[in-house]
Amino acid sequence: MKSIDLNLLPTLQILLRLRNVSRTAEHLQLSQPATSAALSRLRRYFDDELLVRAGRHYELTPLAQDLVPLVDEALLGLDRVTGIRSQFDPVTSDREFVIAASDYVAAMIAEPLRRVLQLEAPGVSVDIIPTSMVRVDQSDFTRWDLIVGPTGYSFPGQKKAVFRDSFVAIVDSGNPVLAQDRLDAADLGVLPHAVGYFGESIKTPADLFWETLGIERKVAAHVSGLLALPLLVEGTDLLALVPKMLALKAQRGAGISIIEFPVESEPVLVEAMFWHPSRTEDPANLWLRSVVQRACAQLHENLDSDAVIRQAAIGGVDTQ
C-alpha cells in the first residue's frame, strides 16, 4: 500500500478499459502528458508494459488482463469505505447527487423533484445526466447515485419501481387521419413514423408494440431519445409513439393530437430506480431514493384532465 499511489487506480481502470491514452485523458478530464506520466509510473510499479501496440491499436498484456477484475473490485471496495456516512442531514447538506436518466424521465421528474428539494434540502443539488453515459456493469455503476430507467434493459444493482406509463400515438392536429370516424392500429401503422433512438439493437416498448401487431412501420425520421418527438410531429405528416405523460405535457404548448389504444393492448412502460448494492444502507442514498419515489408519486396528479384524447381500436390487424 505504501509503494503505490492509490490515486493512480482510477487512471489504471480507465486505461485498461479504453486501451488508449488520449481517450483515457479525455474521459478523466486530464491532460495527455499527465495521463502518459501516470501510465509510466504504473508500468514501473508492475514491471510490465500493460498496454502494447498492435498495429494502429493497443492491446492488454496478460498481466493487464488479469488486473481488470482486480482493479474494478478494489475501486468498488474503496468507494464503499470512503462513500459511506453514519448520518446524513438534508437540511444542512450541500451535497451534489448524480442521477442518470433518459430525457423523458428528466422532463417528468425535474419539477416535482425540485419542489421536494426546496422544502427539505435547500443546499442539495441533483445533476441529471443521460443514461447513454452509463455502462451496464457493476464496475462503472458507483459513479452515479441512482439510475432511473425502464425495467427489462439489464440495468445493474438493486431496483424499485417508481412509476408506470403507457405509450400513445401522437400526430399533428391537422393530420387527415383524424378525420376518420373510426381509427384502428392499421390506419396508424401506414403513416410515416418518427421514432426515438437509444442505440443499436435496443427496442423500446413502442417498437415491440408494432411488432406484436404484425405491422411493419415506414420509419421516416429518427431522433435521439423521446423528448423531441412531439416537436418533430407537429406540422408534419409524421406519427410517433411516446409515453402518455410526455404527450399530455407536450400538448399544452404544441399543436398535436393524442390517440390512445385500448387499455388491455397498450404498450406499458415501467420506470424504476437502480442503485449499487453497497449503497443500500447509506443514509444519504436512502434519503435520495425516498425523494425520487415521492417526486414520482406526484406525476399522475399533474395529468391534464381536460386533454382531448381519441381512441384507436386494435381490431382488424393481422397479428399472425
CSV table of C-alpha atoms in Angstrom, one decimal:
chain,number,residue,atom,x,y,z
A,1,MET,CA,0.0,0.0,0.0
A,2,LYS,CA,2.9,2.4,0.7
A,3,SER,CA,4.6,1.8,-2.6
A,4,ILE,CA,1.7,2.8,-4.9
A,5,ASP,CA,-0.3,6.0,-5.1
A,6,LEU,CA,-3.9,5.0,-4.8
A,7,ASN,CA,-4.9,8.0,-6.9
A,8,LEU,CA,-3.4,6.0,-9.9
A,9,LEU,CA,-6.1,3.3,-9.6
A,10,PRO,CA,-8.9,5.2,-11.4
A,11,THR,CA,-6.5,6.0,-14.2
A,12,LEU,CA,-5.4,2.4,-14.4
A,13,GLN,CA,-9.1,1.3,-14.5
A,14,ILE,CA,-9.9,3.5,-17.5
A,15,LEU,CA,-6.6,2.7,-19.3
A,16,LEU,CA,-7.4,-1.0,-19.0
A,17,ARG,CA,-10.9,-0.4,-20.2
A,18,LEU,CA,-10.3,2.0,-23.1
A,19,ARG,CA,-6.7,0.9,-24.0
A,20,ASN,CA,-5.9,4.4,-25.3
A,21,VAL,CA,-4.0,7.2,-23.5
A,22,SER,CA,-5.8,10.1,-25.4
A,23,ARG,CA,-9.3,8.7,-24.7
A,24,THR,CA,-8.4,8.0,-21.1
A,25,ALA,CA,-7.2,11.6,-20.6
A,26,GLU,CA,-10.4,12.9,-22.2
A,27,HIS,CA,-12.6,10.6,-20.0
A,28,LEU,CA,-10.9,11.6,-16.8
A,29,GLN,CA,-10.5,15.3,-17.9
A,30,LEU,CA,-6.8,15.1,-17.5
A,31,SER,CA,-4.1,16.4,-19.8
A,32,GLN,CA,-2.5,13.8,-22.1
A,33,PRO,CA,1.0,14.3,-20.6
A,34,ALA,CA,-0.3,13.7,-17.1
A,35,THR,CA,-2.0,10.5,-18.3
A,36,SER,CA,1.1,9.3,-20.0
A,37,ALA,CA,3.1,10.0,-16.9
A,38,ALA,CA,0.6,8.0,-14.8
A,39,LEU,CA,1.0,5.1,-17.3
A,40,SER,CA,4.7,5.3,-16.9
A,41,ARG,CA,4.5,5.1,-13.1
A,42,LEU,CA,2.1,2.2,-13.3
A,43,ARG,CA,4.5,0.4,-15.7
A,44,ARG,CA,7.3,0.8,-13.3
A,45,TYR,CA,5.3,-0.4,-10.4
A,46,PHE,CA,4.0,-3.5,-12.1
A,47,ASP,CA,7.2,-4.0,-14.1
A,48,ASP,CA,5.1,-4.7,-17.1
A,49,GLU,CA,4.1,-2.7,-20.2
A,50,LEU,CA,0.4,-3.2,-19.5
A,51,LEU,CA,-0.5,-1.7,-23.0
A,52,VAL,CA,1.4,-2.9,-26.1
A,53,ARG,CA,0.9,-1.6,-29.6
A,54,ALA,CA,-0.7,-4.0,-32.1
A,55,GLY,CA,-0.8,-2.2,-35.4
A,56,ARG,CA,-2.8,1.0,-35.0
A,57,HIS,CA,-4.3,-0.1,-31.7
A,58,TYR,CA,-3.1,-1.2,-28.2
A,59,GLU,CA,-3.7,-4.5,-26.5
A,60,LEU,CA,-3.5,-5.6,-22.9
A,61,THR,CA,-0.6,-7.7,-21.8
A,62,PRO,CA,-1.5,-10.9,-20.0
A,63,LEU,CA,-0.8,-9.2,-16.6
A,64,ALA,CA,-3.1,-6.3,-17.6
A,65,GLN,CA,-5.9,-8.7,-18.5
A,66,ASP,CA,-5.5,-10.3,-15.0
A,67,LEU,CA,-5.7,-6.8,-13.4
A,68,VAL,CA,-9.0,-5.8,-15.0
A,69,PRO,CA,-11.4,-7.5,-12.5
A,70,LEU,CA,-9.0,-6.9,-9.6
A,71,VAL,CA,-8.8,-3.2,-10.2
A,72,ASP,CA,-12.6,-3.0,-10.6
A,73,GLU,CA,-13.1,-4.9,-7.3
A,74,ALA,CA,-10.5,-2.7,-5.5
A,75,LEU,CA,-12.2,0.5,-6.6
A,76,LEU,CA,-15.6,-0.8,-5.5
A,77,GLY,CA,-14.2,-1.5,-2.1
A,78,LEU,CA,-12.6,1.9,-1.8
A,79,ASP,CA,-15.9,3.5,-2.9
A,80,ARG,CA,-17.7,1.7,-0.1
A,81,VAL,CA,-15.1,2.8,2.5
A,82,THR,CA,-15.0,6.4,1.5
A,83,GLY,CA,-18.6,6.9,0.5
A,84,ILE,CA,-20.5,5.6,3.5
A,85,ARG,CA,-21.5,8.0,6.2
A,86,SER,CA,-23.2,7.2,9.6
A,87,GLN,CA,-25.5,10.2,9.3
A,88,PHE,CA,-27.0,12.5,6.7
A,89,ASP,CA,-28.9,15.7,7.4
A,90,PRO,CA,-30.5,17.0,4.2
A,91,VAL,CA,-31.4,20.4,5.9
A,92,THR,CA,-27.7,21.3,6.3
A,93,SER,CA,-26.1,19.3,3.5
A,94,ASP,CA,-24.6,20.9,0.4
A,95,ARG,CA,-24.1,17.6,-1.4
A,96,GLU,CA,-24.5,17.1,-5.1
A,97,PHE,CA,-26.1,13.9,-6.2
A,98,VAL,CA,-25.8,12.4,-9.7
A,99,ILE,CA,-28.8,10.6,-11.2
A,100,ALA,CA,-28.6,9.0,-14.7
A,101,ALA,CA,-32.0,9.2,-16.5
A,102,SER,CA,-33.4,9.4,-20.0
A,103,ASP,CA,-34.6,12.8,-21.4
A,104,TYR,CA,-38.2,11.7,-20.9
A,105,VAL,CA,-37.7,10.8,-17.2
A,106,ALA,CA,-35.7,14.0,-16.6
A,107,ALA,CA,-38.5,16.1,-18.1
A,108,MET,CA,-41.1,14.3,-16.0
A,109,ILE,CA,-39.4,14.3,-12.6
A,110,ALA,CA,-37.5,17.6,-12.6
A,111,GLU,CA,-40.4,19.8,-11.4
A,112,PRO,CA,-41.7,17.6,-8.5
A,113,LEU,CA,-38.1,16.8,-7.6
A,114,ARG,CA,-37.2,20.4,-7.3
A,115,ARG,CA,-40.3,21.1,-5.1
A,116,VAL,CA,-39.2,18.4,-2.6
A,117,LEU,CA,-35.6,19.6,-2.6
A,118,GLN,CA,-36.6,23.2,-2.0
A,119,LEU,CA,-38.7,22.2,1.0
A,120,GLU,CA,-36.4,19.6,2.6
A,121,ALA,CA,-32.8,20.3,1.4
A,122,PRO,CA,-32.3,23.8,0.0
A,123,GLY,CA,-28.5,23.3,-0.2
A,124,VAL,CA,-28.6,19.9,-2.0
A,125,SER,CA,-28.4,19.8,-5.8
A,126,VAL,CA,-29.2,16.9,-8.2
A,127,ASP,CA,-27.3,16.6,-11.5
A,128,ILE,CA,-29.3,14.5,-14.0
A,129,ILE,CA,-27.1,13.1,-16.7
A,130,PRO,CA,-28.2,11.0,-19.8
A,131,THR,CA,-28.3,7.2,-19.4
A,132,SER,CA,-26.3,7.0,-22.6
A,133,MET,CA,-23.3,7.7,-20.3
A,134,VAL,CA,-24.0,4.6,-18.2
A,135,ARG,CA,-22.1,1.3,-18.8
A,136,VAL,CA,-24.3,-1.6,-18.0
A,137,ASP,CA,-21.9,-3.2,-15.5
A,138,GLN,CA,-21.1,-3.0,-11.8
A,139,SER,CA,-17.6,-1.5,-12.2
A,140,ASP,CA,-18.9,1.8,-13.5
A,141,PHE,CA,-22.1,2.0,-11.5
A,142,THR,CA,-20.6,3.7,-8.5
A,143,ARG,CA,-20.2,6.9,-10.5
A,144,TRP,CA,-23.9,7.5,-10.2
A,145,ASP,CA,-26.0,7.7,-7.0
A,146,LEU,CA,-29.1,6.4,-8.9
A,147,ILE,CA,-30.2,5.3,-12.3
A,148,VAL,CA,-33.8,5.9,-13.2
A,149,GLY,CA,-34.7,3.8,-16.2
A,150,PRO,CA,-37.1,1.3,-17.7
A,151,THR,CA,-37.2,-2.3,-16.4
A,152,GLY,CA,-36.2,-5.1,-18.7
A,153,TYR,CA,-33.0,-3.5,-20.0
A,154,SER,CA,-30.3,-5.1,-17.8
A,155,PHE,CA,-29.5,-2.1,-15.6
A,156,PRO,CA,-27.4,-3.3,-12.7
A,157,GLY,CA,-27.9,-3.1,-9.0
A,158,GLN,CA,-30.9,-3.2,-6.6
A,159,LYS,CA,-34.1,-1.8,-8.0
A,160,LYS,CA,-37.5,-0.4,-7.1
A,161,ALA,CA,-40.3,0.6,-9.5
A,162,VAL,CA,-41.3,4.2,-9.1
A,163,PHE,CA,-43.9,4.9,-11.8
A,164,ARG,CA,-45.8,3.4,-14.8
A,165,ASP,CA,-46.8,5.0,-18.1
A,166,SER,CA,-48.3,3.8,-21.3
A,167,PHE,CA,-47.5,4.7,-24.9
A,168,VAL,CA,-49.9,6.7,-27.0
A,169,ALA,CA,-49.8,7.8,-30.6
A,170,ILE,CA,-49.3,11.5,-31.4
A,171,VAL,CA,-49.9,13.2,-34.7
A,172,ASP,CA,-50.2,16.9,-35.8
A,173,SER,CA,-53.7,18.3,-35.0
A,174,GLY,CA,-54.3,18.8,-38.7
A,175,ASN,CA,-53.4,15.3,-39.8
A,176,PRO,CA,-56.0,13.9,-42.2
A,177,VAL,CA,-56.1,10.6,-40.4
A,178,LEU,CA,-58.1,12.3,-37.6
A,179,ALA,CA,-61.0,12.9,-40.0
A,180,GLN,CA,-61.8,9.2,-40.0
A,181,ASP,CA,-64.8,8.2,-37.8
A,182,ARG,CA,-63.1,5.0,-36.7
A,183,LEU,CA,-59.4,4.6,-36.3
A,184,ASP,CA,-57.5,1.3,-35.7
A,185,ALA,CA,-53.8,0.5,-35.4
A,186,ALA,CA,-53.6,-0.5,-39.0
A,187,ASP,CA,-54.6,3.1,-40.0
A,188,LEU,CA,-51.8,4.5,-37.8
A,189,GLY,CA,-49.3,1.9,-39.0
A,190,VAL,CA,-49.4,3.1,-42.6
A,191,LEU,CA,-48.4,6.7,-41.6
A,192,PRO,CA,-44.7,7.7,-41.8
A,193,HIS,CA,-43.2,7.2,-38.3
A,194,ALA,CA,-40.8,9.2,-36.2
A,195,VAL,CA,-39.0,7.0,-33.6
A,196,GLY,CA,-36.7,7.5,-30.7
A,197,TYR,CA,-33.3,6.0,-31.0
A,198,PHE,CA,-31.5,4.6,-27.9
A,199,GLY,CA,-28.6,2.6,-29.5
A,200,GLU,CA,-28.0,-0.4,-31.7
A,201,SER,CA,-30.3,-3.3,-31.2
A,202,ILE,CA,-32.3,-1.6,-28.4
A,203,LYS,CA,-36.0,-2.0,-28.9
A,204,THR,CA,-38.4,0.2,-26.9
A,205,PRO,CA,-41.9,-1.0,-25.8
A,206,ALA,CA,-43.2,1.1,-28.7
A,207,ASP,CA,-41.1,-0.9,-31.1
A,208,LEU,CA,-42.3,-4.2,-29.6
A,209,PHE,CA,-45.9,-3.0,-29.7
A,210,TRP,CA,-45.9,-2.7,-33.5
A,211,GLU,CA,-44.1,-6.0,-33.9
A,212,THR,CA,-46.7,-7.7,-31.8
A,213,LEU,CA,-49.4,-6.4,-34.0
A,214,GLY,CA,-47.6,-7.6,-37.1
A,215,ILE,CA,-47.3,-4.1,-38.5
A,216,GLU,CA,-44.2,-3.1,-40.4
A,217,ARG,CA,-43.7,0.7,-40.0
A,218,LYS,CA,-42.4,3.1,-42.5
A,219,VAL,CA,-39.8,4.9,-40.4
A,220,ALA,CA,-39.2,8.4,-41.8
A,221,ALA,CA,-37.2,10.0,-39.0
A,222,HIS,CA,-35.0,9.1,-36.1
A,223,VAL,CA,-34.3,11.3,-33.1
A,224,SER,CA,-32.2,10.6,-30.0
A,225,GLY,CA,-34.5,9.9,-27.1
A,226,LEU,CA,-38.1,10.7,-26.8
A,227,LEU,CA,-38.3,14.4,-25.7
A,228,ALA,CA,-38.1,15.9,-29.2
A,229,LEU,CA,-40.7,13.6,-30.8
A,230,PRO,CA,-43.7,15.9,-30.2
A,231,LEU,CA,-41.9,18.9,-31.8
A,232,LEU,CA,-40.9,16.7,-34.7
A,233,VAL,CA,-44.5,15.5,-35.3
A,234,GLU,CA,-46.1,19.0,-35.1
A,235,GLY,CA,-46.7,20.5,-38.5
A,236,THR,CA,-45.8,17.3,-40.4
A,237,ASP,CA,-47.5,14.1,-41.5
A,238,LEU,CA,-45.5,12.0,-39.0
A,239,LEU,CA,-46.7,9.8,-36.2
A,240,ALA,CA,-44.8,8.8,-33.1
A,241,LEU,CA,-45.5,6.6,-30.1
A,242,VAL,CA,-44.5,8.4,-26.9
A,243,PRO,CA,-45.3,7.9,-23.2
A,244,LYS,CA,-48.7,9.3,-22.4
A,245,MET,CA,-47.5,11.7,-19.7
A,246,LEU,CA,-45.0,13.2,-22.1
A,247,ALA,CA,-47.7,13.6,-24.7
A,248,LEU,CA,-50.0,15.4,-22.2
A,249,LYS,CA,-47.2,17.7,-21.2
A,250,ALA,CA,-46.3,18.5,-24.8
A,251,GLN,CA,-50.0,19.0,-25.8
A,252,ARG,CA,-50.2,22.1,-23.6
A,253,GLY,CA,-47.9,24.0,-26.0
A,254,ALA,CA,-47.9,22.1,-29.2
A,255,GLY,CA,-50.5,21.5,-31.9
A,256,ILE,CA,-50.6,17.8,-31.5
A,257,SER,CA,-53.4,15.2,-31.0
A,258,ILE,CA,-53.2,12.2,-28.8
A,259,ILE,CA,-54.5,8.8,-29.9
A,260,GLU,CA,-54.9,6.1,-27.2
A,261,PHE,CA,-55.2,2.4,-27.6
A,262,PRO,CA,-57.5,0.0,-25.5
A,263,VAL,CA,-56.1,-0.5,-22.0
A,264,GLU,CA,-55.6,-4.2,-22.4
A,265,SER,CA,-53.5,-3.6,-25.6
A,266,GLU,CA,-51.5,-0.5,-24.8
A,267,PRO,CA,-47.7,-0.8,-24.6
A,268,VAL,CA,-46.6,-0.4,-21.0
A,269,LEU,CA,-43.5,1.4,-19.6
A,270,VAL,CA,-42.3,0.7,-16.1
A,271,GLU,CA,-39.6,3.0,-14.8
A,272,ALA,CA,-37.5,2.0,-11.8
A,273,MET,CA,-34.7,3.4,-9.8
A,274,PHE,CA,-31.5,1.3,-9.6
A,275,TRP,CA,-28.6,1.7,-7.1
A,276,HIS,CA,-25.4,-0.1,-6.2
A,277,PRO,CA,-25.9,-2.8,-3.5
A,278,SER,CA,-23.1,-1.1,-1.4
A,279,ARG,CA,-25.3,2.0,-1.0
A,280,THR,CA,-28.4,0.2,0.2
A,281,GLU,CA,-28.0,1.2,3.8
A,282,ASP,CA,-26.2,4.5,3.1
A,283,PRO,CA,-28.3,7.2,4.8
A,284,ALA,CA,-27.8,9.8,2.0
A,285,ASN,CA,-28.8,7.3,-0.7
A,286,LEU,CA,-31.8,6.1,1.3
A,287,TRP,CA,-32.9,9.7,1.6
A,288,LEU,CA,-32.4,10.3,-2.1
A,289,ARG,CA,-34.4,7.2,-3.0
A,290,SER,CA,-37.3,8.4,-0.9
A,291,VAL,CA,-37.2,11.8,-2.6
A,292,VAL,CA,-37.3,10.3,-6.1
A,293,GLN,CA,-40.1,8.0,-5.0
A,294,ARG,CA,-42.1,10.8,-3.6
A,295,ALA,CA,-41.5,13.0,-6.6
A,296,CYS,CA,-42.6,10.2,-9.0
A,297,ALA,CA,-45.8,9.7,-6.9
A,298,GLN,CA,-46.8,13.3,-7.8
A,299,LEU,CA,-46.6,12.6,-11.6
A,300,HIS,CA,-50.1,11.3,-12.2
A,301,GLU,CA,-51.6,14.1,-10.1
A,302,ASN,CA,-50.3,16.5,-12.7
A,303,LEU,CA,-52.1,14.9,-15.7
A,304,ASP,CA,-54.3,17.3,-17.6
A,305,SER,CA,-57.8,16.0,-17.1
A,306,ASP,CA,-59.1,18.4,-19.9
A,307,ALA,CA,-56.9,16.9,-22.6
A,308,VAL,CA,-58.5,15.7,-25.8
A,309,ILE,CA,-57.7,12.1,-26.5
A,310,ARG,CA,-59.0,10.0,-29.3
A,311,GLN,CA,-59.2,6.2,-29.2
A,312,ALA,CA,-57.8,3.8,-31.7
A,313,ALA,CA,-59.1,0.2,-31.9
A,314,ILE,CA,-56.8,-2.8,-32.3
A,315,GLY,CA,-59.3,-4.9,-34.2
A,316,GLY,CA,-58.7,-5.7,-37.9
A,317,VAL,CA,-54.9,-6.1,-37.5
A,318,ASP,CA,-53.3,-9.2,-38.7
A,319,THR,CA,-51.2,-10.3,-35.7
A,320,GLN,CA,-50.0,-13.6,-37.3
